[in-house]
JSON list of C-alpha atoms in Angstrom, two decimals:
[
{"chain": "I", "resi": 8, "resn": "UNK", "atom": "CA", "xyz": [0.00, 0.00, 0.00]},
{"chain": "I", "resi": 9, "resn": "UNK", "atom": "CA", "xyz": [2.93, 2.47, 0.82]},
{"chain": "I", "resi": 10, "resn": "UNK", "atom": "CA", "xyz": [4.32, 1.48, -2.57]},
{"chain": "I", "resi": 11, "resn": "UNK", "atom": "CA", "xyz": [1.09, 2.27, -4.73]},
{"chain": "I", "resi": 12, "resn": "UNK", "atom": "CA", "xyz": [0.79, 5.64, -3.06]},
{"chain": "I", "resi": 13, "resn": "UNK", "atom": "CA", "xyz": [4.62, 6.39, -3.31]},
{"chain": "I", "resi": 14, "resn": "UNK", "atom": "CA", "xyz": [4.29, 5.44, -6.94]},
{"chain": "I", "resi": 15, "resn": "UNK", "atom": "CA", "xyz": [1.07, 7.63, -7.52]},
{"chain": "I", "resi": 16, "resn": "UNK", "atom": "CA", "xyz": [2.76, 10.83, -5.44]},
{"chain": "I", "resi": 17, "resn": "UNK", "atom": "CA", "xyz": [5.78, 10.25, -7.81]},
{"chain": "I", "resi": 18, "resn": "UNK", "atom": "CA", "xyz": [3.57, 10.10, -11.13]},
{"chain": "I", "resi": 19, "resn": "UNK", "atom": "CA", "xyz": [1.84, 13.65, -9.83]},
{"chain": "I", "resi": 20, "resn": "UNK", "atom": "CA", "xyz": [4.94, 15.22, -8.92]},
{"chain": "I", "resi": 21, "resn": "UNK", "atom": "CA", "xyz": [6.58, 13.83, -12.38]},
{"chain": "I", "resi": 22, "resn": "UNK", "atom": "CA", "xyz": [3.46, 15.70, -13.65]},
{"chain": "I", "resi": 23, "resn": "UNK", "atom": "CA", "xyz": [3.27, 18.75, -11.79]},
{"chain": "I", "resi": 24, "resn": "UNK", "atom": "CA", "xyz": [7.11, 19.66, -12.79]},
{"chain": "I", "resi": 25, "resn": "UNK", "atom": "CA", "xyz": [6.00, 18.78, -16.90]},
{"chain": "I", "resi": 26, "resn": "UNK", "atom": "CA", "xyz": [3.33, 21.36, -16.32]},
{"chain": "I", "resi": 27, "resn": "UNK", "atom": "CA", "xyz": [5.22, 23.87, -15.31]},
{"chain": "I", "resi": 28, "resn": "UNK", "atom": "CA", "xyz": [8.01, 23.37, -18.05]},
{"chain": "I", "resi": 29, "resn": "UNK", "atom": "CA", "xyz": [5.43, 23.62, -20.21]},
{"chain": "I", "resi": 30, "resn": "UNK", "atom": "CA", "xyz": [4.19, 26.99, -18.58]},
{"chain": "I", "resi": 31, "resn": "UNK", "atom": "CA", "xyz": [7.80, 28.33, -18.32]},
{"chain": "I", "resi": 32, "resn": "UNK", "atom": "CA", "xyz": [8.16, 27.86, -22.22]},
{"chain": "I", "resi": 33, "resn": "UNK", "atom": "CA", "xyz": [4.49, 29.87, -22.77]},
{"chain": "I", "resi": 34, "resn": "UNK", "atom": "CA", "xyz": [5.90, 32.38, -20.69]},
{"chain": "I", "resi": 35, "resn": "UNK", "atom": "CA", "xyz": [9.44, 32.35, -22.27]},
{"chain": "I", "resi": 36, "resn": "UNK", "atom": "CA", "xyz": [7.68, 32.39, -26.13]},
{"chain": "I", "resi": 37, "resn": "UNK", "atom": "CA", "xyz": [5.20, 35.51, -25.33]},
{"chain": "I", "resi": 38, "resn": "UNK", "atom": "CA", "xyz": [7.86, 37.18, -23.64]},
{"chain": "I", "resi": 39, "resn": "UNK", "atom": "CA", "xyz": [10.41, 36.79, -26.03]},
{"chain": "I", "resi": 40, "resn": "UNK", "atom": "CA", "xyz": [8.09, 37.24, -29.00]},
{"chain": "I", "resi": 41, "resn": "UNK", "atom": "CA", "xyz": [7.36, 40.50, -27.59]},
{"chain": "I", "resi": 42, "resn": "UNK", "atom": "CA", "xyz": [11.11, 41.92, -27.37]},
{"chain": "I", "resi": 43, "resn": "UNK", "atom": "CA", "xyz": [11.34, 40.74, -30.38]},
{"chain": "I", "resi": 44, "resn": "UNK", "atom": "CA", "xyz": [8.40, 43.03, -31.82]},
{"chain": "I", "resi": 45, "resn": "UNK", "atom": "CA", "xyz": [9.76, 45.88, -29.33]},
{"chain": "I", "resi": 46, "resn": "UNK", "atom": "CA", "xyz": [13.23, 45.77, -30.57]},
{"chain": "I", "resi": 47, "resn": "UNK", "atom": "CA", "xyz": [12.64, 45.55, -34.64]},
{"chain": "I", "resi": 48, "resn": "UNK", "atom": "CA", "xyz": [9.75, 48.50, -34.55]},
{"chain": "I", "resi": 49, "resn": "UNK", "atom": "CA", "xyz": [10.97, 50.61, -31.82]},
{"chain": "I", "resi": 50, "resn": "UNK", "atom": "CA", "xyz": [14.61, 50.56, -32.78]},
{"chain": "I", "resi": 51, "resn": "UNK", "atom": "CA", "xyz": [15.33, 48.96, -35.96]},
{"chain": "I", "resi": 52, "resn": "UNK", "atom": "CA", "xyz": [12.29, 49.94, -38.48]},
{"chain": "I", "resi": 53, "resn": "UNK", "atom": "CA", "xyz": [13.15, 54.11, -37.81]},
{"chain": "I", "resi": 54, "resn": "UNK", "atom": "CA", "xyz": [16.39, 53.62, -39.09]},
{"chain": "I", "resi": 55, "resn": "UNK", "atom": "CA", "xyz": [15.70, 51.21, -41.68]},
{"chain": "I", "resi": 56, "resn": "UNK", "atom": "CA", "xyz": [18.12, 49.04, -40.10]},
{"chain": "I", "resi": 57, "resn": "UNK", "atom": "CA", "xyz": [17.83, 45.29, -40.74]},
{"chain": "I", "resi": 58, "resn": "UNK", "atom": "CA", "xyz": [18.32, 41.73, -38.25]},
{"chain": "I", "resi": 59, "resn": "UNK", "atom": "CA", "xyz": [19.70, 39.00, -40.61]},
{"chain": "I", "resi": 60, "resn": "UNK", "atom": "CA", "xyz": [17.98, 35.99, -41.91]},
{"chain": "I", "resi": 61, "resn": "UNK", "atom": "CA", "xyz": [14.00, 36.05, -42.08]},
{"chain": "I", "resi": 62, "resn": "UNK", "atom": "CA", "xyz": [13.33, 38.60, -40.21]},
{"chain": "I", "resi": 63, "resn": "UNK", "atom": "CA", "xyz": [15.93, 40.62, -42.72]},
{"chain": "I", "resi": 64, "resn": "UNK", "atom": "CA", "xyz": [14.02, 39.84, -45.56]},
{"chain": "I", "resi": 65, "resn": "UNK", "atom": "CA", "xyz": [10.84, 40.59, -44.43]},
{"chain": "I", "resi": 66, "resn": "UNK", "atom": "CA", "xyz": [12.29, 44.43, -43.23]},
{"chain": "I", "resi": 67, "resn": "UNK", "atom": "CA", "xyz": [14.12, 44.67, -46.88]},
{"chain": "I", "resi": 68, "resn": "UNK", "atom": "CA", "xyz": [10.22, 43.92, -48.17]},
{"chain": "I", "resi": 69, "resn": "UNK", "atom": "CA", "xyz": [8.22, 46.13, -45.68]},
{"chain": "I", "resi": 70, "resn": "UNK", "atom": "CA", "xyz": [11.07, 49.41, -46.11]},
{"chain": "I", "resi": 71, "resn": "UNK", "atom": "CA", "xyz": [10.66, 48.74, -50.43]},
{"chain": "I", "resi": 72, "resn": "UNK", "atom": "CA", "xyz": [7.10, 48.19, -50.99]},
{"chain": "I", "resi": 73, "resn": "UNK", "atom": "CA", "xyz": [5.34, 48.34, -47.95]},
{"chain": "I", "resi": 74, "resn": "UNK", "atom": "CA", "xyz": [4.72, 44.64, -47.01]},
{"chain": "I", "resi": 75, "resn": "UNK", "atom": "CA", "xyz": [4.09, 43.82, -43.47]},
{"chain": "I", "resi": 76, "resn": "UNK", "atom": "CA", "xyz": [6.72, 42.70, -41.36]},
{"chain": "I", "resi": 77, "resn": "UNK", "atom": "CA", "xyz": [5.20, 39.87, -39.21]},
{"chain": "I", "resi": 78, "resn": "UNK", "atom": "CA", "xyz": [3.20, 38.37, -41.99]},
{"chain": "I", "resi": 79, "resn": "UNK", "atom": "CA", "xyz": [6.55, 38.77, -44.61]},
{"chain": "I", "resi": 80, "resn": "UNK", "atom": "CA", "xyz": [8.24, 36.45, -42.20]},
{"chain": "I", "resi": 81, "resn": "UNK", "atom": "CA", "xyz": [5.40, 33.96, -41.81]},
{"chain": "I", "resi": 82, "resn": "UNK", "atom": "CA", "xyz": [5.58, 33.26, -45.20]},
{"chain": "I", "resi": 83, "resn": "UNK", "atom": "CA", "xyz": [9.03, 33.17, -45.75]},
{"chain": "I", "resi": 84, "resn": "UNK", "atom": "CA", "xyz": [9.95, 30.62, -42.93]},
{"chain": "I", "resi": 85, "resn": "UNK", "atom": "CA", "xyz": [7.42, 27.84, -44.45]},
{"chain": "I", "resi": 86, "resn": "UNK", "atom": "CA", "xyz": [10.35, 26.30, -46.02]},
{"chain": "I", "resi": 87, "resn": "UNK", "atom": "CA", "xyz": [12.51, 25.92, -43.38]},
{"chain": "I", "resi": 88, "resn": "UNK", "atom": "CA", "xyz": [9.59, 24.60, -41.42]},
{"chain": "I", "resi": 89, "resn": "UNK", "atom": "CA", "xyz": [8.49, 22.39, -44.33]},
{"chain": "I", "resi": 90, "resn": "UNK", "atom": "CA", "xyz": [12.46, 20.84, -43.75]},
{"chain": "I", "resi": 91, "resn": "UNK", "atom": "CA", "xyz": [11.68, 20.80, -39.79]},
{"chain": "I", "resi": 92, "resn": "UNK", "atom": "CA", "xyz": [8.46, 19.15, -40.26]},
{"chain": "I", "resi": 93, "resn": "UNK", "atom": "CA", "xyz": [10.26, 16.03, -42.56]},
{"chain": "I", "resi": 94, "resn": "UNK", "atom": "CA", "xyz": [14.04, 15.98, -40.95]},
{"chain": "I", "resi": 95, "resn": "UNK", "atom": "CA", "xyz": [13.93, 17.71, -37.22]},
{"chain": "I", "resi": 96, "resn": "UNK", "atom": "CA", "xyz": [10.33, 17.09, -36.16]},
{"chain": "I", "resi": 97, "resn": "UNK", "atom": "CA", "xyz": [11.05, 18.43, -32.53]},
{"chain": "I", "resi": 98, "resn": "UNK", "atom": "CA", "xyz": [12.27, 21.78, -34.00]},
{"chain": "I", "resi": 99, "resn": "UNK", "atom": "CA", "xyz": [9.07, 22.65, -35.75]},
{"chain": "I", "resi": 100, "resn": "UNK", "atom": "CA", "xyz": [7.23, 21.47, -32.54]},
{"chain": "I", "resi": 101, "resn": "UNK", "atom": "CA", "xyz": [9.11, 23.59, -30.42]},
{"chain": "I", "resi": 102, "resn": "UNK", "atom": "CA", "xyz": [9.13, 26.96, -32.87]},
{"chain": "I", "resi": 103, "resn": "UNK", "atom": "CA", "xyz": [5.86, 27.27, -34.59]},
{"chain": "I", "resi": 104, "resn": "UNK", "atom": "CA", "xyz": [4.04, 28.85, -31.75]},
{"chain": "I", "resi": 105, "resn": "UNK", "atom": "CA", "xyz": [7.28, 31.36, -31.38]},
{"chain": "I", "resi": 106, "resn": "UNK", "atom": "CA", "xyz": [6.76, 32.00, -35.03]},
{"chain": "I", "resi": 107, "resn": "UNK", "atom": "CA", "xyz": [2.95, 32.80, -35.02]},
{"chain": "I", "resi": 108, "resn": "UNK", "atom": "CA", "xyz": [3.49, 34.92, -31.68]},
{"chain": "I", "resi": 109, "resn": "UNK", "atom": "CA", "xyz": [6.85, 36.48, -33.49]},
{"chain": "I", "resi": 110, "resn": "UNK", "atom": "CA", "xyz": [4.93, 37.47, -36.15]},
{"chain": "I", "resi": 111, "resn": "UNK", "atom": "CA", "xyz": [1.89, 38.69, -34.50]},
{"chain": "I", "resi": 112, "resn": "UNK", "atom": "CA", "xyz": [3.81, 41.51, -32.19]},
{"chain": "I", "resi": 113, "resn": "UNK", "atom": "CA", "xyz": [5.94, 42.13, -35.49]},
{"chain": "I", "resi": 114, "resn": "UNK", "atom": "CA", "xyz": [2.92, 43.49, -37.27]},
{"chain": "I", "resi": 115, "resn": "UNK", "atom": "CA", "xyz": [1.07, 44.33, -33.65]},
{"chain": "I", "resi": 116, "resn": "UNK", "atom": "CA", "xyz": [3.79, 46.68, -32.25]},
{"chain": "I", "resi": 117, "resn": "UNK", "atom": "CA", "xyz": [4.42, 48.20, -35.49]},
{"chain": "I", "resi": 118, "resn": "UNK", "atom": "CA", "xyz": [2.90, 51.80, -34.21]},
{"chain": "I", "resi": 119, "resn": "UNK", "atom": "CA", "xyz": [6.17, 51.69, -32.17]},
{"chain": "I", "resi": 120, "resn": "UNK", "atom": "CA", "xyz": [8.53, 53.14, -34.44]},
{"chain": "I", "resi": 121, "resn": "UNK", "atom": "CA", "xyz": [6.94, 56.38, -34.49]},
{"chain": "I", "resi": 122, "resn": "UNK", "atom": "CA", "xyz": [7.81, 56.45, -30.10]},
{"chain": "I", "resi": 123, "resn": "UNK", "atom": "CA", "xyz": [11.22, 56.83, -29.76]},
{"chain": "I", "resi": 124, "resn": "UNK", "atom": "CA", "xyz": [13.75, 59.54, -31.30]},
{"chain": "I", "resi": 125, "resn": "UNK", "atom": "CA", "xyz": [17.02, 58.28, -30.89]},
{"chain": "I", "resi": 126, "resn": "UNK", "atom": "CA", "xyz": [20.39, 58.20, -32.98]},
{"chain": "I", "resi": 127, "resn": "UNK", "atom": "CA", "xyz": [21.36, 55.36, -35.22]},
{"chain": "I", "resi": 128, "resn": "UNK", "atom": "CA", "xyz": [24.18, 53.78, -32.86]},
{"chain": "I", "resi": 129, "resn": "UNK", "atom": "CA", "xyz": [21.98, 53.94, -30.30]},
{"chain": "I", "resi": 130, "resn": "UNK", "atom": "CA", "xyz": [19.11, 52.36, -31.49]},
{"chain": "I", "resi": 131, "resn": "UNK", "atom": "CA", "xyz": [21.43, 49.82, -33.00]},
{"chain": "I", "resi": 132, "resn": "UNK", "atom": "CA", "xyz": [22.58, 48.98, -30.18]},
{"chain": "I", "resi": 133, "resn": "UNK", "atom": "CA", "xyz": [19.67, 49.19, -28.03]},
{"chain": "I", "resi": 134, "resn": "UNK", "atom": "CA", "xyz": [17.35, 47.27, -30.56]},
{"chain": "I", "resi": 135, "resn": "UNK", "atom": "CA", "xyz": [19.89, 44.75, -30.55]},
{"chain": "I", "resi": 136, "resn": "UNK", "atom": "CA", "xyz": [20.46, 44.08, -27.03]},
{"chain": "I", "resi": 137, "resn": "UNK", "atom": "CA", "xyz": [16.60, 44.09, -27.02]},
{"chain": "I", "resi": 138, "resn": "UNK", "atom": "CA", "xyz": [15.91, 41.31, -29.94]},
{"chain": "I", "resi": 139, "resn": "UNK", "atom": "CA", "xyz": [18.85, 39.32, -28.00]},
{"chain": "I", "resi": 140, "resn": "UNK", "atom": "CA", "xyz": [17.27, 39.20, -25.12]},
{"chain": "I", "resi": 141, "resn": "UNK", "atom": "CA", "xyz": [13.79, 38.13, -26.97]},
{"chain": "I", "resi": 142, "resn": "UNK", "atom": "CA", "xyz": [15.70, 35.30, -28.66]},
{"chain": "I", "resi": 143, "resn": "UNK", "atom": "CA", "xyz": [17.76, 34.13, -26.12]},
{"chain": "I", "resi": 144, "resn": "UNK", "atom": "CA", "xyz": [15.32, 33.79, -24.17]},
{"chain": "I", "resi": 145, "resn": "UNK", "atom": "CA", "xyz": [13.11, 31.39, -26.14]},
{"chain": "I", "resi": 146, "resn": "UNK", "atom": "CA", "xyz": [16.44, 29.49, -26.81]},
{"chain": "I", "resi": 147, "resn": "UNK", "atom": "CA", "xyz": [17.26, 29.29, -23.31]},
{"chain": "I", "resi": 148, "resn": "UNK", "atom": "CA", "xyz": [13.86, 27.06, -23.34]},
{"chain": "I", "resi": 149, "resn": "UNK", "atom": "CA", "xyz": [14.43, 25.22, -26.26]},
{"chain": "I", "resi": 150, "resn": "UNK", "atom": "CA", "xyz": [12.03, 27.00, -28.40]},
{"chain": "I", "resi": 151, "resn": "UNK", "atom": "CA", "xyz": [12.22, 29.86, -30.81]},
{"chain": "I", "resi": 152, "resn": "UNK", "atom": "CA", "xyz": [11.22, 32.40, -33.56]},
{"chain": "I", "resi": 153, "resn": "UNK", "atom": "CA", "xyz": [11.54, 30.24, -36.11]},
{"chain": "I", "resi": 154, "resn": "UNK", "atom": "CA", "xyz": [13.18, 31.16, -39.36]},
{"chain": "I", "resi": 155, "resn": "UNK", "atom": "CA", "xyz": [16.98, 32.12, -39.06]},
{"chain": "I", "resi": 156, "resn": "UNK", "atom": "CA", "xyz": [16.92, 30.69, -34.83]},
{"chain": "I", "resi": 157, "resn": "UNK", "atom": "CA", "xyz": [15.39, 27.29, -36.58]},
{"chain": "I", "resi": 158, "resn": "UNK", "atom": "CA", "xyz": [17.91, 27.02, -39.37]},
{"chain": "I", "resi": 159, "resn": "UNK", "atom": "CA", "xyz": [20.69, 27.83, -36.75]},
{"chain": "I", "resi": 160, "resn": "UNK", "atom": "CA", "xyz": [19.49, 25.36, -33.66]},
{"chain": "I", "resi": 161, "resn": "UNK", "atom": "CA", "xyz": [19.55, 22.66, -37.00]},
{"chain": "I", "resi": 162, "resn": "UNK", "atom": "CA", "xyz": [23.36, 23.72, -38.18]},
{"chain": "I", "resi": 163, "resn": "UNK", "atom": "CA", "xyz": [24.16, 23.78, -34.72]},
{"chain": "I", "resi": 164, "resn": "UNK", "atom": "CA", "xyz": [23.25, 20.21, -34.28]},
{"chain": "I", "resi": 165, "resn": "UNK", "atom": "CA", "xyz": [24.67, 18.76, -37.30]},
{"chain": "I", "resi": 166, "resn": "UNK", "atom": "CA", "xyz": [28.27, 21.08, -36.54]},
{"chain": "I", "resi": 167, "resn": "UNK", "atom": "CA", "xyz": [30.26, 21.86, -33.93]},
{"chain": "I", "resi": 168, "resn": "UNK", "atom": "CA", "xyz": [29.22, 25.48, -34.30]},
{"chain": "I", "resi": 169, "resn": "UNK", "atom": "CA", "xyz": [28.12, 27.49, -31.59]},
{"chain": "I", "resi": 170, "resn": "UNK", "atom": "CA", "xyz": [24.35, 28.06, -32.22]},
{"chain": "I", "resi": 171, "resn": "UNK", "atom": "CA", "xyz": [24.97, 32.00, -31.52]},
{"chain": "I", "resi": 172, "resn": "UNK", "atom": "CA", "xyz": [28.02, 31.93, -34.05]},
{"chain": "I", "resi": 173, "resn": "UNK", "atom": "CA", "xyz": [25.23, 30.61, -36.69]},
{"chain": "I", "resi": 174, "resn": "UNK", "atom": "CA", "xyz": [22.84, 33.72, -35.80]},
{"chain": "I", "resi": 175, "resn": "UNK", "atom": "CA", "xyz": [25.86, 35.52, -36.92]},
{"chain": "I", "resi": 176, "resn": "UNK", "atom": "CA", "xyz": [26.60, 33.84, -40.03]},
{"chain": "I", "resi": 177, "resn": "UNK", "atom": "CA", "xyz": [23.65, 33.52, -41.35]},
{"chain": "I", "resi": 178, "resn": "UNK", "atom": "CA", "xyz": [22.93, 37.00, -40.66]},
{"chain": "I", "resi": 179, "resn": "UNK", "atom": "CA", "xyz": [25.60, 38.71, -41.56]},
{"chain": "I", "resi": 180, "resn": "UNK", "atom": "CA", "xyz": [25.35, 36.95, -45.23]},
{"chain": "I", "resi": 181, "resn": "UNK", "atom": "CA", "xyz": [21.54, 37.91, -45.47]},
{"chain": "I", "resi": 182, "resn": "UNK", "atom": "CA", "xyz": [23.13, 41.64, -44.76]},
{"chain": "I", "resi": 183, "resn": "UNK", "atom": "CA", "xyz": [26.05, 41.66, -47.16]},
{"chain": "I", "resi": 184, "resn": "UNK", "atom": "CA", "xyz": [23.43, 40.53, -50.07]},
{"chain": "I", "resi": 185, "resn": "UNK", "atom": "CA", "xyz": [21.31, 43.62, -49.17]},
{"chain": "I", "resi": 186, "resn": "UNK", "atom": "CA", "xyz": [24.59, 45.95, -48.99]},
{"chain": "I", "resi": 187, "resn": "UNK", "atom": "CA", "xyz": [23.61, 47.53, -52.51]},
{"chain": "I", "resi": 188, "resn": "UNK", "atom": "CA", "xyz": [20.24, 48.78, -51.68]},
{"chain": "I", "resi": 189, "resn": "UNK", "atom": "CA", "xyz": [20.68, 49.65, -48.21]},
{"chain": "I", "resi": 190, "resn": "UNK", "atom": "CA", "xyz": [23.27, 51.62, -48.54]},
{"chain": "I", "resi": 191, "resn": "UNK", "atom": "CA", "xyz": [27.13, 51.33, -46.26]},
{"chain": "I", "resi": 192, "resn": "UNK", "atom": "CA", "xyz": [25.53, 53.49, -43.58]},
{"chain": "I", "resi": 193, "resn": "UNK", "atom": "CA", "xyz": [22.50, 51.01, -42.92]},
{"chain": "I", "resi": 194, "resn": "UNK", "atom": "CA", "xyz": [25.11, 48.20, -43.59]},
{"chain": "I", "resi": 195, "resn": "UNK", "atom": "CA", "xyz": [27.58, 48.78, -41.05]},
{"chain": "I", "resi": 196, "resn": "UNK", "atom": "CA", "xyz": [25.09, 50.03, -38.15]},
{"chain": "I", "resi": 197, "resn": "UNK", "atom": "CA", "xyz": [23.24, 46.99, -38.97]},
{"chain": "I", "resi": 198, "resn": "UNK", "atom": "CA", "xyz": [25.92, 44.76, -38.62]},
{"chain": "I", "resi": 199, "resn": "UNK", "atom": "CA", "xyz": [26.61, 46.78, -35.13]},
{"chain": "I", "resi": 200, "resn": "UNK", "atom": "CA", "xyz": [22.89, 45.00, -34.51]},
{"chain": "I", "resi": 201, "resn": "UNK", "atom": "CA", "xyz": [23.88, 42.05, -35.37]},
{"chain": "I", "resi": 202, "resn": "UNK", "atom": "CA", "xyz": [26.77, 41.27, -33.39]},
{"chain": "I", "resi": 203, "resn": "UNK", "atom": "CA", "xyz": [25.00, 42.94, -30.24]},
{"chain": "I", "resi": 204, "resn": "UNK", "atom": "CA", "xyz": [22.16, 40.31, -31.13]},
{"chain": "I", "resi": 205, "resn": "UNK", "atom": "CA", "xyz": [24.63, 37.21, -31.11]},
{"chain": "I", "resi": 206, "resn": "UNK", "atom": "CA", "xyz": [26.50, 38.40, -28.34]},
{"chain": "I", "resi": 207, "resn": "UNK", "atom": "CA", "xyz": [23.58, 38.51, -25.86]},
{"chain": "I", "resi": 208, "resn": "UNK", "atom": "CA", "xyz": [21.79, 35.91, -26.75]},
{"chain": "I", "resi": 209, "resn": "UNK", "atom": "CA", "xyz": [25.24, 33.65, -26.24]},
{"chain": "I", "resi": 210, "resn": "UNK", "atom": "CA", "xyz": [25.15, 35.52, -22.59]},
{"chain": "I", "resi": 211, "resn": "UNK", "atom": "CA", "xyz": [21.65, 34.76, -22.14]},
{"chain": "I", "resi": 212, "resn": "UNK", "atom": "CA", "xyz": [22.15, 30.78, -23.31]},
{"chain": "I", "resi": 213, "resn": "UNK", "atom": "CA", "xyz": [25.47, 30.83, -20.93]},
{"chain": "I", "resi": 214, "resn": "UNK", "atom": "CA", "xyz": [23.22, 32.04, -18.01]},
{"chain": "I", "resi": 215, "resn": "UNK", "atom": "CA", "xyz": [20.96, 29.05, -18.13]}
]
């Protein structure tokens, strides 16, 4: 008898601490979802600065013909998620809900880059500390924003490179495409984002 109940005490404790993974990772997706809106409208979009990978392209879209952000992004991560869905199965489980919520504040908190009035370098630098945080955070519970953080978390398992050196990579390439139309100013301050992206979210993986 003092088995069965140890047994069914361990089975709702095993439980109870599954739950509240699972509410730690809602918490971490809205949470970093919303940074990640925050940091692209409040910091990046005045500036016409640009984050690398999806969320680059979708910018380079919404700053030349007016497309929206958030649902620019949707639509250009189905690929990658088509690959997730066939080859990494537990990647597009644990990113499509930071993509739909990533996308949603994108587009949501767009009234946000009318707010603040600040110089290039620092919204550079501020936006990127901010979309680090927003992404770290969602790695730091094994879920993310899809798109470039999805293609990374798979490179990063099939390589010895550090998931946040990926970010980089892959971002930086996305930016050197877009060097032409953008302009060296927007290039170079937007590389300035990029690094300050990597950098915390490696600090906020580290802290974990």
């Amino acid at each position: 008898m003092t088995l069965k109940l140890g047994h069914i005490l361990r089975n709702i404790w095993i439980g109870r601490q599954g739950d509240f993974i699972n509410f730690q990772k809602a918490v971490a997706v809205i949470v970093g979802s919303f940074l990640v809106g925050v940091g692209i409208n409040g910091f990046l979009v005045p500036h016409h600065l640009i984050d690398g990978g999806v969320i680059g392209i979708a910018l380079i879209l919404h700053y030349f013909f007016g497309f929206q952000t958030g649902l620019s992004m949707l639509i250009l991560s189905i690929p990658v998620f088509l690959y997730a869905w066939y080859y990494e199965r537990p990647f597009f489980y644990s990113s499509v809900h930071g993509l739909l919520l990533t996308s949603l504040f994108m587009d949501w908190l767009n009234p946000l880059k009318k707010v603040f009035s600040l110089s290039i370098l620092t919204s550079s630098l501020i936006g990127g500390a901010i979309i680090g945080m927003g992404i770290g955070l969602m790695l730091r519970y094994e879920t993310s924003s899809g798109g470039t953080d999805m293609l990374a978390k798979i490179i990063s398992k099939s390589t010895s490179m550090d998931i946040a050196l990926a970010i980089i990579v892959i971002d930086t390439l996305i930016i050197a495409a877009a060097a032409f139309t953008l302009g060296i100013e927007i290039f170079l301050f937007s590389c300035v984002t990029i690094v300050i992206i990597g950098l915390i979210t490696s600090l906020m993986k580290m802290r974990k």
